[in-house]
Amino acid sequence: MNPLEKVTTGMTAEKLVTVTSEMTVGHVVPGMPEVYGTPMMILHMEMAAGSAVQPFLHAGHVSVGMMVNIRHLAATAVGRTVRATARVVAIDARSVLFEVEAWDGSRKIGDGTHRRGVVNVAEFERRFGVTRPTAEMAPDRTQQARSQFRAF
């Protein structure tokens, strides 16, 4: 059973966020500018990439970040809307490679590549000794996560 059998090149998704003060580098590092931080941009790119393929993975499987190669090209102020996009460009036996970009309006603020591996959640958690309280496992978190994204 190949969990990536329904994933194809060209699949895309985006994540829209409004930059808040909590997303700025200055929020985390005193004395730094109050602009959209690179780690947050990468997180939003990763979220877009994950949402591009999640609906097509086998039940019980998710994609996890493995590699990022990102350039942060321009600063973005609090209150601006950022659109992070991801497009599948290659698939191998256990991972997917994405081209990712981030935009502030018509201005590109970041780009690069991101690779995600596909894992069976139960096996992955068992392997690494992950335990959770039973109450956390009750809601369908995959469905909740999917509702936050818009694939196109």
Short mmCIF file of C-alpha atoms in Angstrom, two decimals:
data_model
loop_
_atom_site.label_atom_id
_atom_site.label_comp_id
_atom_site.label_asym_id
_atom_site.label_seq_id
_atom_site.Cartn_x
_atom_site.Cartn_y
_atom_site.Cartn_z
CA MET A 1 0.00 0.00 0.00
CA ASN A 2 1.57 3.27 -1.16
CA PRO A 3 0.16 6.18 0.91
CA LEU A 4 1.15 8.59 -1.88
CA GLU A 5 -0.64 6.78 -4.72
CA LYS A 6 -3.26 9.55 -5.09
CA VAL A 7 -0.79 12.45 -4.83
CA THR A 8 0.23 14.00 -8.16
CA THR A 9 2.54 16.75 -9.31
CA GLY A 10 0.84 20.08 -9.73
CA MET A 11 -1.38 19.80 -6.64
CA THR A 12 -1.54 23.17 -4.89
CA ALA A 13 -2.86 24.88 -1.78
CA GLU A 14 -2.53 28.18 -0.02
CA LYS A 15 -2.68 29.52 3.52
CA LEU A 16 -3.86 33.08 4.16
CA VAL A 17 -2.85 34.85 7.38
CA THR A 18 -3.06 38.36 8.70
CA VAL A 19 0.23 39.26 10.35
CA THR A 20 -0.17 39.85 14.10
CA SER A 21 2.37 41.19 16.55
CA GLU A 22 2.83 37.62 17.86
CA MET A 23 4.11 36.63 14.40
CA THR A 24 6.92 39.19 14.42
CA VAL A 25 10.56 38.59 15.14
CA GLY A 26 10.39 41.49 17.61
CA HIS A 27 7.81 39.58 19.65
CA VAL A 28 10.28 36.75 20.18
CA VAL A 29 13.61 38.58 20.18
CA PRO A 30 13.68 41.87 22.12
CA GLY A 31 15.07 44.78 20.12
CA MET A 32 14.31 43.25 16.74
CA PRO A 33 11.87 44.87 14.27
CA GLU A 34 8.13 44.24 14.59
CA VAL A 35 7.84 42.56 11.16
CA TYR A 36 6.69 39.11 10.02
CA GLY A 37 9.30 36.62 11.18
CA THR A 38 11.02 34.11 8.94
CA PRO A 39 10.06 31.13 11.16
CA MET A 40 6.39 32.11 10.89
CA MET A 41 6.63 32.44 7.13
CA ILE A 42 8.17 28.97 6.94
CA LEU A 43 5.43 27.58 9.21
CA HIS A 44 2.73 29.00 6.93
CA MET A 45 4.48 27.61 3.84
CA GLU A 46 4.64 24.20 5.54
CA MET A 47 0.97 24.38 6.46
CA ALA A 48 0.04 25.15 2.84
CA ALA A 49 2.16 22.22 1.63
CA GLY A 50 0.60 19.81 4.12
CA SER A 51 -2.90 20.86 3.17
CA ALA A 52 -2.18 20.32 -0.53
CA VAL A 53 -1.73 16.58 -0.05
CA GLN A 54 -3.55 15.67 3.20
CA PRO A 55 -6.96 14.96 1.57
CA PHE A 56 -5.26 12.46 -0.76
CA LEU A 57 -3.34 10.43 1.84
CA HIS A 58 -4.59 7.13 3.20
CA ALA A 59 -6.53 7.23 6.46
CA GLY A 60 -4.20 7.41 9.45
CA HIS A 61 -1.37 9.01 7.46
CA VAL A 62 -0.07 12.58 7.62
CA SER A 63 2.80 14.48 6.07
CA VAL A 64 5.56 15.87 8.27
CA GLY A 65 8.20 18.44 7.45
CA MET A 66 11.64 17.07 6.54
CA MET A 67 13.51 19.89 4.82
CA VAL A 68 13.19 23.59 4.09
CA ASN A 69 15.28 25.72 1.76
CA ILE A 70 13.71 29.15 2.01
CA ARG A 71 14.64 32.75 1.17
CA HIS A 72 12.92 35.58 3.03
CA LEU A 73 12.95 38.41 0.49
CA ALA A 74 11.11 41.33 2.09
CA ALA A 75 9.68 42.57 5.36
CA THR A 76 5.93 42.58 6.02
CA ALA A 77 4.24 44.82 8.57
CA VAL A 78 1.66 43.85 11.19
CA GLY A 79 -1.85 43.95 9.74
CA ARG A 80 -0.85 42.90 6.22
CA THR A 81 -2.26 39.71 4.68
CA VAL A 82 0.25 37.06 3.66
CA ARG A 83 -0.62 34.31 1.17
CA ALA A 84 1.64 31.25 1.44
CA THR A 85 1.40 28.84 -1.51
CA ALA A 86 2.69 25.35 -2.16
CA ARG A 87 2.82 23.27 -5.34
CA VAL A 88 3.85 19.59 -5.60
CA VAL A 89 6.83 19.33 -7.96
CA ALA A 90 8.14 15.81 -7.27
CA ILE A 91 7.07 12.63 -5.51
CA ASP A 92 9.22 9.70 -4.45
CA ALA A 93 8.44 6.54 -2.50
CA ARG A 94 8.10 8.23 0.91
CA SER A 95 8.13 12.00 0.43
CA VAL A 96 6.84 14.94 -1.58
CA LEU A 97 8.81 17.99 -2.76
CA PHE A 98 7.05 21.36 -2.99
CA GLU A 99 7.87 24.73 -4.45
CA VAL A 100 6.67 27.29 -1.92
CA GLU A 101 6.15 31.04 -2.03
CA ALA A 102 4.82 33.76 0.24
CA TRP A 103 3.20 36.96 -1.01
CA ASP A 104 2.22 40.28 0.57
CA GLY A 105 -0.30 41.51 -1.98
CA SER A 106 1.45 41.47 -5.36
CA ARG A 107 4.92 41.47 -3.78
CA LYS A 108 6.74 38.16 -3.33
CA ILE A 109 8.26 38.07 0.18
CA GLY A 110 9.61 34.52 0.22
CA ASP A 111 10.28 31.44 -1.89
CA GLY A 112 12.05 28.11 -1.89
CA THR A 113 11.46 24.38 -1.57
CA HIS A 114 10.03 22.19 1.15
CA ARG A 115 10.02 18.38 1.46
CA ARG A 116 7.44 16.47 3.49
CA GLY A 117 7.58 12.81 4.45
CA VAL A 118 4.47 10.68 4.87
CA VAL A 119 4.01 8.68 8.06
CA ASN A 120 1.40 6.45 9.63
CA VAL A 121 0.51 8.43 12.77
CA ALA A 122 -0.08 5.44 15.05
CA GLU A 123 3.17 3.74 14.04
CA PHE A 124 5.11 7.01 14.22
CA GLU A 125 3.84 7.83 17.71
CA ARG A 126 4.46 4.28 18.93
CA ARG A 127 8.00 4.38 17.54
CA PHE A 128 8.83 7.62 19.36
CA GLY A 129 6.88 6.94 22.56
CA VAL A 130 4.34 9.72 22.04
CA THR A 131 1.43 9.59 24.45
CA ARG A 132 -1.60 11.86 24.65
CA PRO A 133 -4.50 12.20 27.07
CA THR A 134 -7.58 10.42 25.73
CA ALA A 135 -9.58 13.68 25.54
CA GLU A 136 -7.18 15.10 22.94
CA MET A 137 -7.72 12.13 20.65
CA ALA A 138 -11.52 12.41 20.51
CA PRO A 139 -12.09 15.15 17.88
CA ASP A 140 -11.26 14.52 14.26
CA ARG A 141 -8.26 16.86 14.15
CA THR A 142 -7.53 16.06 10.52
CA GLN A 143 -10.96 17.39 9.51
CA GLN A 144 -10.48 20.47 11.70
CA ALA A 145 -7.10 21.16 10.08
CA ARG A 146 -8.51 20.70 6.58
CA SER A 147 -11.22 23.29 7.24
CA GLN A 148 -8.53 25.94 7.81
CA PHE A 149 -7.11 25.65 4.31
CA ARG A 150 -8.28 26.30 0.80
CA ALA A 151 -6.88 24.07 -1.93
CA PHE A 152 -6.94 25.37 -5.47
#
